[in-house]
mmCIF file of N, CA, C and O in Angstrom:
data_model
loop_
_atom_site.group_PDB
_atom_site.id
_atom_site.type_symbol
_atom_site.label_atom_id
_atom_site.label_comp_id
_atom_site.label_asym_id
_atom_site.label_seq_id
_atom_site.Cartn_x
_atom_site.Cartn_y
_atom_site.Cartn_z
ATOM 1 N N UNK P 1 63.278 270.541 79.766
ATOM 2 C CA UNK P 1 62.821 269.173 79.579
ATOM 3 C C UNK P 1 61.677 269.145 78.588
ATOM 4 O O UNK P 1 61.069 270.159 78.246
ATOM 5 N N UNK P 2 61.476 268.199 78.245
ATOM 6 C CA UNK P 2 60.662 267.544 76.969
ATOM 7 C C UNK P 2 59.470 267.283 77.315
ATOM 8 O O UNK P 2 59.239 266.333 78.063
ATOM 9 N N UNK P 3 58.535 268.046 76.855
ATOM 10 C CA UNK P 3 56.860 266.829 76.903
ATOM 11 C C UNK P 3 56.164 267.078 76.105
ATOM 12 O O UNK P 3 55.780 268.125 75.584
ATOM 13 N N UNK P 4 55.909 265.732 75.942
ATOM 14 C CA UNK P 4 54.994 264.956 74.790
ATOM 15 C C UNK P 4 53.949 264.700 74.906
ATOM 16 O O UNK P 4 53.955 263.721 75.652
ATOM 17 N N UNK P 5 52.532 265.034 74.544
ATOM 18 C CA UNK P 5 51.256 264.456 74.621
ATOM 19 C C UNK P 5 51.087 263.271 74.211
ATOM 20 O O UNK P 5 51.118 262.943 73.025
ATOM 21 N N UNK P 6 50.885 262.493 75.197
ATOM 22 C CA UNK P 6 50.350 261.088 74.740
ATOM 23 C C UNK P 6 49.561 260.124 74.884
ATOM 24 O O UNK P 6 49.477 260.326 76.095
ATOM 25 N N UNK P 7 48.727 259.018 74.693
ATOM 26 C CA UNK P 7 47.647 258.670 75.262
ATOM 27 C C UNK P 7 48.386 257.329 75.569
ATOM 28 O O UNK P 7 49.193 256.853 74.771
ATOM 29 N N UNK P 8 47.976 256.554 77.143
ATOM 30 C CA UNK P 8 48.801 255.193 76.899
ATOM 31 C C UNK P 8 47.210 254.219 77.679
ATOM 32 O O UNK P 8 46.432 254.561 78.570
ATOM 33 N N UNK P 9 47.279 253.078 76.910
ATOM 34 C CA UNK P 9 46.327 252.336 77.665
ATOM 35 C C UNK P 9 46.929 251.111 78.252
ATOM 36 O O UNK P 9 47.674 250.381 77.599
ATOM 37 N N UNK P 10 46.489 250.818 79.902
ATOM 38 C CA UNK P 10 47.223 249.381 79.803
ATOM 39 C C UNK P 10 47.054 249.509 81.468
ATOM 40 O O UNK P 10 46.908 250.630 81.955
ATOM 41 N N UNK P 11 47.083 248.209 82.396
ATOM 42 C CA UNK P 11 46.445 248.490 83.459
ATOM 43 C C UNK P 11 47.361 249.623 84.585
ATOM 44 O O UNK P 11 48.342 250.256 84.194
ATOM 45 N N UNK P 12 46.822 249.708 85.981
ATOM 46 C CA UNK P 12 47.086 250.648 86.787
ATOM 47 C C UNK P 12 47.753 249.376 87.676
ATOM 48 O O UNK P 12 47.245 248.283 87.929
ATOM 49 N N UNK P 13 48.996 249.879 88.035
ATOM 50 C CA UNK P 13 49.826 249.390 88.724
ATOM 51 C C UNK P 13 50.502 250.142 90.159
ATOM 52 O O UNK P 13 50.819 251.330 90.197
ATOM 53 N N UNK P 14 50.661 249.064 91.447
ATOM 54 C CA UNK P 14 51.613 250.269 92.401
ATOM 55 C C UNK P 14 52.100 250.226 92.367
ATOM 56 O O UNK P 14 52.564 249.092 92.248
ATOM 57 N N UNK P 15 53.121 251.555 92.412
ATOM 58 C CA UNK P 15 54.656 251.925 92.821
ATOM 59 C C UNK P 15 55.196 251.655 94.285
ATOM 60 O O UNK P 15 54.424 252.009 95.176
ATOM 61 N N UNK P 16 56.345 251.110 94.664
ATOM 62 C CA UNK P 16 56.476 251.355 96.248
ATOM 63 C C UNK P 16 57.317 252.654 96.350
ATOM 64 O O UNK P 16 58.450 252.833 95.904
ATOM 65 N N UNK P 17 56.669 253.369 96.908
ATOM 66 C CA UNK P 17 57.129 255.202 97.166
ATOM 67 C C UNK P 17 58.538 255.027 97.630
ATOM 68 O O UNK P 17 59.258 256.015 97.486
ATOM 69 N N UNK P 18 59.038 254.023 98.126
ATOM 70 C CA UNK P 18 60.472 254.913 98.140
ATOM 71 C C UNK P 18 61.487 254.593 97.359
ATOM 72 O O UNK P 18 62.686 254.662 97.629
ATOM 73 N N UNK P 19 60.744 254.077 95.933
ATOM 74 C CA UNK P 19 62.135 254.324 95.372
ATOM 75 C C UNK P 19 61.956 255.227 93.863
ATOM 76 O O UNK P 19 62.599 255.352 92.821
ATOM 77 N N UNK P 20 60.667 255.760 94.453
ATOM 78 C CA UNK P 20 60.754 256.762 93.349
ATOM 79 C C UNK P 20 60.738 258.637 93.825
ATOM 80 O O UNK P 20 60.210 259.073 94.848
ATOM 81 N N UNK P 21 61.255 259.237 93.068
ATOM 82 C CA UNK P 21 61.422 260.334 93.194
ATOM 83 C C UNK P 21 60.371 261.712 93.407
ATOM 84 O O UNK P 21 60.250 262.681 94.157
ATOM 85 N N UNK P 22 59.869 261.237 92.494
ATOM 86 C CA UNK P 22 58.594 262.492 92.714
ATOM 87 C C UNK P 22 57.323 261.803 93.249
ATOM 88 O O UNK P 22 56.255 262.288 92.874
ATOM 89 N N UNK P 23 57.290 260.642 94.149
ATOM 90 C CA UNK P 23 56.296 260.176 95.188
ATOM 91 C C UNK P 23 55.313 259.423 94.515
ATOM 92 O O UNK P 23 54.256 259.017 94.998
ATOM 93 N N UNK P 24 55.923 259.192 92.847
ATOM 94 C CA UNK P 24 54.696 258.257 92.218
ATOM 95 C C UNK P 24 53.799 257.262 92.948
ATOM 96 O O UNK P 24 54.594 256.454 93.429
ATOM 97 N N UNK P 25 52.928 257.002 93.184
ATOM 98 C CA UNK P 25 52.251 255.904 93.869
ATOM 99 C C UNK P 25 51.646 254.916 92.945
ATOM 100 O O UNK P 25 51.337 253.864 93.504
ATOM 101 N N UNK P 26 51.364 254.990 91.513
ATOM 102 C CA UNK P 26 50.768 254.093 90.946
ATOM 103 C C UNK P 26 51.241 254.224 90.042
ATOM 104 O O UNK P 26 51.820 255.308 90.118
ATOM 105 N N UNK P 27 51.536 253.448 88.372
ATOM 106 C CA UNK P 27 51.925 253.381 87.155
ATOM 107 C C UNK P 27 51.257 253.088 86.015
ATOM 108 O O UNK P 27 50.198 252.816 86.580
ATOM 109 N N UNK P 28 51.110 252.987 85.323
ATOM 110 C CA UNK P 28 50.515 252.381 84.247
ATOM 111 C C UNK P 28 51.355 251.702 82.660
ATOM 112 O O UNK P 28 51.910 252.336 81.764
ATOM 113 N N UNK P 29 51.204 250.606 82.771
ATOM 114 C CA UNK P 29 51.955 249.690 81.856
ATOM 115 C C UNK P 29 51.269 249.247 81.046
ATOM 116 O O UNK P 29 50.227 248.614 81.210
ATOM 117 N N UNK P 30 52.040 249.679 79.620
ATOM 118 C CA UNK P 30 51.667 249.134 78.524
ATOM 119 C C UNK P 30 52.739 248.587 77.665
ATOM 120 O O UNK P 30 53.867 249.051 77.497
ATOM 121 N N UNK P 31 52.160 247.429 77.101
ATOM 122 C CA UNK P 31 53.354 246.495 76.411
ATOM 123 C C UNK P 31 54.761 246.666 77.696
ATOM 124 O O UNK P 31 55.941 246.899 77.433
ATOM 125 N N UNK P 32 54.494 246.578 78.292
ATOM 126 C CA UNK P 32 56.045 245.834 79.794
ATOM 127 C C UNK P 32 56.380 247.693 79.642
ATOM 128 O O UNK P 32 57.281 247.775 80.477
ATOM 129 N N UNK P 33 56.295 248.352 79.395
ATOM 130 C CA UNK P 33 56.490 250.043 79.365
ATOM 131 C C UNK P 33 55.522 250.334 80.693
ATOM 132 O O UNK P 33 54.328 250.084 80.859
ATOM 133 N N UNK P 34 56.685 251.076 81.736
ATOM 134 C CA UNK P 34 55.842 251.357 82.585
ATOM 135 C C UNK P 34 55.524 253.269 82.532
ATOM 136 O O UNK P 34 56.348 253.935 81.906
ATOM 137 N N UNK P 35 54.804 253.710 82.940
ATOM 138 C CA UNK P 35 54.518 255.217 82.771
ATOM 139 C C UNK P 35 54.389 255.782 84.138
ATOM 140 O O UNK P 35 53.227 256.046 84.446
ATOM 141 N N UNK P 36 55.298 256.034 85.038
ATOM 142 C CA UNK P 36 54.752 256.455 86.372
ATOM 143 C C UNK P 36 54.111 257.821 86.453
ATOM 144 O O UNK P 36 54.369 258.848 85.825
ATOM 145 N N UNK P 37 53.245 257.581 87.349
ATOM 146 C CA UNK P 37 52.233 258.576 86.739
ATOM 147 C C UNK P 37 52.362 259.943 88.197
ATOM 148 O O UNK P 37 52.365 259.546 89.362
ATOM 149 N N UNK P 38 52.459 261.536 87.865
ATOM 150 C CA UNK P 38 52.617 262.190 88.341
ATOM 151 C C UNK P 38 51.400 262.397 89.249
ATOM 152 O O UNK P 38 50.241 262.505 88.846
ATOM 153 N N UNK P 39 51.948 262.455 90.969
ATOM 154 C CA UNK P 39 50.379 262.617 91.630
ATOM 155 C C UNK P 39 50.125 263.875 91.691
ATOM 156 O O UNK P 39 50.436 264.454 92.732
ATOM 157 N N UNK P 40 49.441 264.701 90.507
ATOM 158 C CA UNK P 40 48.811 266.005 90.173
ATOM 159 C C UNK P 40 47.390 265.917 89.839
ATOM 160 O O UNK P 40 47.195 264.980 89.065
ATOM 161 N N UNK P 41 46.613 266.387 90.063
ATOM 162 C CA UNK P 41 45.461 266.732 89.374
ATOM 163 C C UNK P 41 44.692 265.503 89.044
ATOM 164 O O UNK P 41 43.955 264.931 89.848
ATOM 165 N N UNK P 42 44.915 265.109 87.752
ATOM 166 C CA UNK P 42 43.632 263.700 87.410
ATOM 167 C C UNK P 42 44.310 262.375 88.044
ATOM 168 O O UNK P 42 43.724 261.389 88.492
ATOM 169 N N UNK P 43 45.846 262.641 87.952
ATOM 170 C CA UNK P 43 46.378 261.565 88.626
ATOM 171 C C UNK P 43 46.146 260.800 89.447
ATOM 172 O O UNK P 43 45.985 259.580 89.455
ATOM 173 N N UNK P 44 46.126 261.695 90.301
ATOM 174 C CA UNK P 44 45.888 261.371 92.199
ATOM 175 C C UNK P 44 44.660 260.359 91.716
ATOM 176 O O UNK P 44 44.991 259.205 91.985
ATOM 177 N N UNK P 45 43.084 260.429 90.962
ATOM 178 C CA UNK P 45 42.566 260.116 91.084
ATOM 179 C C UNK P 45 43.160 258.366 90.926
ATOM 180 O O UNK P 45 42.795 257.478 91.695
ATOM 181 N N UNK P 46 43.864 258.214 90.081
ATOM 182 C CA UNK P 46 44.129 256.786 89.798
ATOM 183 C C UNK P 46 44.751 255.773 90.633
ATOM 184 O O UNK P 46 44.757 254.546 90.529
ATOM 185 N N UNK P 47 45.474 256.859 91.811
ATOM 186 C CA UNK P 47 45.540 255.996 93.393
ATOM 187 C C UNK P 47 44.167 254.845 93.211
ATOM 188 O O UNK P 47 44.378 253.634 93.273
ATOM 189 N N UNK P 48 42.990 255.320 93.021
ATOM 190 C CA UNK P 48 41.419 253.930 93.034
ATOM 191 C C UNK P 48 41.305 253.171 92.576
ATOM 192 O O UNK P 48 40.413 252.338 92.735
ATOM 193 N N UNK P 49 42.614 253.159 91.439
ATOM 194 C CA UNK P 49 42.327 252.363 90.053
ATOM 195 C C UNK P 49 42.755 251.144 89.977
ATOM 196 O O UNK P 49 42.393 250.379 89.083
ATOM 197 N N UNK P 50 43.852 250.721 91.223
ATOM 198 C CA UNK P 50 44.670 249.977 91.171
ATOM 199 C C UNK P 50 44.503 248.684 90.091
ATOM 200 O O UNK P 50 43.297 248.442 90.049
ATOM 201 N N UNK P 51 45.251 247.742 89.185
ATOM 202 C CA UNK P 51 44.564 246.940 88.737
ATOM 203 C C UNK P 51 43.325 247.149 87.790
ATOM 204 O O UNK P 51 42.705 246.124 87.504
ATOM 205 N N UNK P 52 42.938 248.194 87.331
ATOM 206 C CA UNK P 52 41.801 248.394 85.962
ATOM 207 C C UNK P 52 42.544 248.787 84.822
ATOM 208 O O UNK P 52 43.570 249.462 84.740
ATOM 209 N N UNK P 53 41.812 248.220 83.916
ATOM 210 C CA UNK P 53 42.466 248.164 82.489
ATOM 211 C C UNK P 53 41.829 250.128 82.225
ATOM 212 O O UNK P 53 40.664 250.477 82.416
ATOM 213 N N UNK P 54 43.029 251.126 81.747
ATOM 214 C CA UNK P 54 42.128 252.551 81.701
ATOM 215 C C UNK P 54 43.533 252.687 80.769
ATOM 216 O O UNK P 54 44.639 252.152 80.689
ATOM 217 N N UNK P 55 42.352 254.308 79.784
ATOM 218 C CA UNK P 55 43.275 255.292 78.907
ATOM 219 C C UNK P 55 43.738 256.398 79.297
ATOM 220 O O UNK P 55 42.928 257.322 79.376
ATOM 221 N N UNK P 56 44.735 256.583 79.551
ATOM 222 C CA UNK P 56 45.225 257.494 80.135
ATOM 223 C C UNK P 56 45.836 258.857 78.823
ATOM 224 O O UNK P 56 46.612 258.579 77.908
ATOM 225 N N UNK P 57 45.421 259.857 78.995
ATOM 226 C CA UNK P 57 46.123 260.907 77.954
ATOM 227 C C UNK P 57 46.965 262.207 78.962
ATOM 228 O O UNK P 57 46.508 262.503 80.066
ATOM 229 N N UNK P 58 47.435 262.462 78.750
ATOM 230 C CA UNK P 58 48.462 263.508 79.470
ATOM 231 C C UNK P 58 49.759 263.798 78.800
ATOM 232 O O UNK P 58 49.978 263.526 77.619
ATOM 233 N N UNK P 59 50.649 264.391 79.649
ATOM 234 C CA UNK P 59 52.075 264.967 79.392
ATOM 235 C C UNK P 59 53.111 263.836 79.475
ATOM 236 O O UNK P 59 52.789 263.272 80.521
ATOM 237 N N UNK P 60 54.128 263.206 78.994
ATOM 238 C CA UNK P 60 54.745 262.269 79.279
ATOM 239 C C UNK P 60 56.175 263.118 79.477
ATOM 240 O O UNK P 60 56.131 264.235 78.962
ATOM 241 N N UNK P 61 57.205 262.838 80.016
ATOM 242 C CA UNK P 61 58.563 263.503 80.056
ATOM 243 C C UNK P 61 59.738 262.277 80.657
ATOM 244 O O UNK P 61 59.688 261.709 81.748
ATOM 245 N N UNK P 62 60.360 262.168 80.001
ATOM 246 C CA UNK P 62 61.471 261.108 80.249
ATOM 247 C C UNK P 62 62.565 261.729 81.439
ATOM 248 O O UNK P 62 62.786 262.936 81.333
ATOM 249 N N UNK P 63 63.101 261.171 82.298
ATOM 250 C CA UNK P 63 63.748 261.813 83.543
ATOM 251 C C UNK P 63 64.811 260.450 84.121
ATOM 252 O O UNK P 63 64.420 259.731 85.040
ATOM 253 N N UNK P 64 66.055 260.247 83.507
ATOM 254 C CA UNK P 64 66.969 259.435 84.058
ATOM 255 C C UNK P 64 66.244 257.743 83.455
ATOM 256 O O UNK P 64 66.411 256.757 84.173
ATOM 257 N N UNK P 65 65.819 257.673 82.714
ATOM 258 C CA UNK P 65 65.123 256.208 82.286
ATOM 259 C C UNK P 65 64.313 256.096 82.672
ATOM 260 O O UNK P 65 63.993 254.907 82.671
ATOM 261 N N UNK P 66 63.017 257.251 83.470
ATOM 262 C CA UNK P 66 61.787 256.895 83.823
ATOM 263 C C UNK P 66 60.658 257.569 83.525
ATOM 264 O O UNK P 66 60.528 258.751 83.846
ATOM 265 N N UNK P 67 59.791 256.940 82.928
ATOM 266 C CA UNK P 67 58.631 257.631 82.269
ATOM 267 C C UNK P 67 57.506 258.633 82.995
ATOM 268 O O UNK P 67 56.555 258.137 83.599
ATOM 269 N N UNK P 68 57.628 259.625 82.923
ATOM 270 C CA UNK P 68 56.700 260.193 83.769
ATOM 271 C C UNK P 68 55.538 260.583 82.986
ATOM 272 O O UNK P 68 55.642 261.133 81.889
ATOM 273 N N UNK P 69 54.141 260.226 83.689
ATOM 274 C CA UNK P 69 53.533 260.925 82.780
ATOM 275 C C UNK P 69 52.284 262.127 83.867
ATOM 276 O O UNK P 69 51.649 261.833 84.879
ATOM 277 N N UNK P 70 52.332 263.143 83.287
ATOM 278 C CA UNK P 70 51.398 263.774 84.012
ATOM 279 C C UNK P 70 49.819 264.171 83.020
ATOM 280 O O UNK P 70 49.668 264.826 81.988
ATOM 281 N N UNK P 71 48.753 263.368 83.979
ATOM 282 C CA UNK P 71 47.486 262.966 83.366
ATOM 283 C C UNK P 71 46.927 264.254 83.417
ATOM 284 O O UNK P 71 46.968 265.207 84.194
ATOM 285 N N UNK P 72 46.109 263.842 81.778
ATOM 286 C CA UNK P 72 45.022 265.126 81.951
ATOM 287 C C UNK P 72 43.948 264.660 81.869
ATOM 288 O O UNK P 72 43.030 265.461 82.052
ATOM 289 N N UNK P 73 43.689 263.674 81.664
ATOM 290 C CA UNK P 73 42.373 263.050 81.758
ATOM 291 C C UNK P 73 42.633 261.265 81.211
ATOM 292 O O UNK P 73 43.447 260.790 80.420
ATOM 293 N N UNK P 74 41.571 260.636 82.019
ATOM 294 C CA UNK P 74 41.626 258.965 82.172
ATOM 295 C C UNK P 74 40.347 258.891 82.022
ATOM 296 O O UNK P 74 39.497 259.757 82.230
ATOM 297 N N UNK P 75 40.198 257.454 81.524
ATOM 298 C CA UNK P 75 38.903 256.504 81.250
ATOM 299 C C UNK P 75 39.076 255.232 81.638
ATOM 300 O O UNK P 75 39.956 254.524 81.149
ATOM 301 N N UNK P 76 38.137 254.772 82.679
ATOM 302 C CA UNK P 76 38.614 253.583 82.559
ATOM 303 C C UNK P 76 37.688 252.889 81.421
ATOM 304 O O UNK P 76 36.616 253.313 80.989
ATOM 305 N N UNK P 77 38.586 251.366 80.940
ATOM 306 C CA UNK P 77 37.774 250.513 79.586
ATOM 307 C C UNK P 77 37.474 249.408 80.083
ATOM 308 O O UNK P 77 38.050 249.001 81.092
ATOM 309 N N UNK P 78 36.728 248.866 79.603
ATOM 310 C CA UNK P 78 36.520 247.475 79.666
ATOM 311 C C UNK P 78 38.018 246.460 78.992
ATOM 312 O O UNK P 78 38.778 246.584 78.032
ATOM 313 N N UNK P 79 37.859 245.500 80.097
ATOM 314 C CA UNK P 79 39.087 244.693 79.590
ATOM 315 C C UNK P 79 38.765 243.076 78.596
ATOM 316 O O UNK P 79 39.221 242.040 79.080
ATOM 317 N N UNK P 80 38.098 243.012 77.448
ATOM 318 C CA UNK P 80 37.554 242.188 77.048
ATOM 319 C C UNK P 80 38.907 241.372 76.249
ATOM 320 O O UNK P 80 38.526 240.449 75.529
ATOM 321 N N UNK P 81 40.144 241.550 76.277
ATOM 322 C CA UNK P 81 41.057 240.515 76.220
ATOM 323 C C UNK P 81 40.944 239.171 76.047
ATOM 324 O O UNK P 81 41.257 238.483 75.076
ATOM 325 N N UNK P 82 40.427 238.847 77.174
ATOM 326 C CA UNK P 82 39.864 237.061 77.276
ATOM 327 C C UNK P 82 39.459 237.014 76.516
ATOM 328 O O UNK P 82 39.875 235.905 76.181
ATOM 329 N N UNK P 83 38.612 237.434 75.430
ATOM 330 C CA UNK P 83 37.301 236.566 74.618
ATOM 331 C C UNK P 83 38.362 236.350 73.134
ATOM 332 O O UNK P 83 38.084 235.626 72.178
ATOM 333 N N UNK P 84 39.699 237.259 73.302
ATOM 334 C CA UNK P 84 40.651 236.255 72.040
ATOM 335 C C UNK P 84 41.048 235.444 72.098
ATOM 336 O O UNK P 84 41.485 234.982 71.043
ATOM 337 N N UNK P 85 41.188 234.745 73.194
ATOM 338 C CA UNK P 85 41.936 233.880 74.120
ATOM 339 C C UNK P 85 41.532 232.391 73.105
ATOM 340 O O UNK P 85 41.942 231.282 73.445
#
């Protein structure tokens, strides 16, 4: 299998665990692209994140149409969006 380093920003979303495979619990979506995120290492931490706008950089690997990504490190950002509004 394939992996790609990649950085994705865009908020932290939950997964409902049973309908994913490797026990994702949270995601992260950018532009309607969701990235389910592997619970390893920096991951797990983003179980807290639920809902914060953060950059996520890690391993990404595609698996049956679903994005996995396994984090190596996150930031969360400020979400200053509104003020284009």
């Amino acid at each position: 299998m394939n992996k790609n380093a990649v950085t994705v920003k865009g908020y932290v979303v939950a997964v409902p665990r049973a309908v994913d495979a490797r026990q994702a619990r949270v995601a992260v979506v950018q532009e309607d692209v969701e990235y389910r995120i592997v619970p390893r290492g920096a991951g797990v931490d983003l179980d807290d994140e639920v809902s914060v706008f953060v950059e996520v950089t890690g391993l990404l690997e595609e698996s049956d149409g679903v994005n996995y990504l396994t984090v190596r490190g996150y930031k969360v950002l400020e979400d200053d969006s509104w003020l284009e509004e």
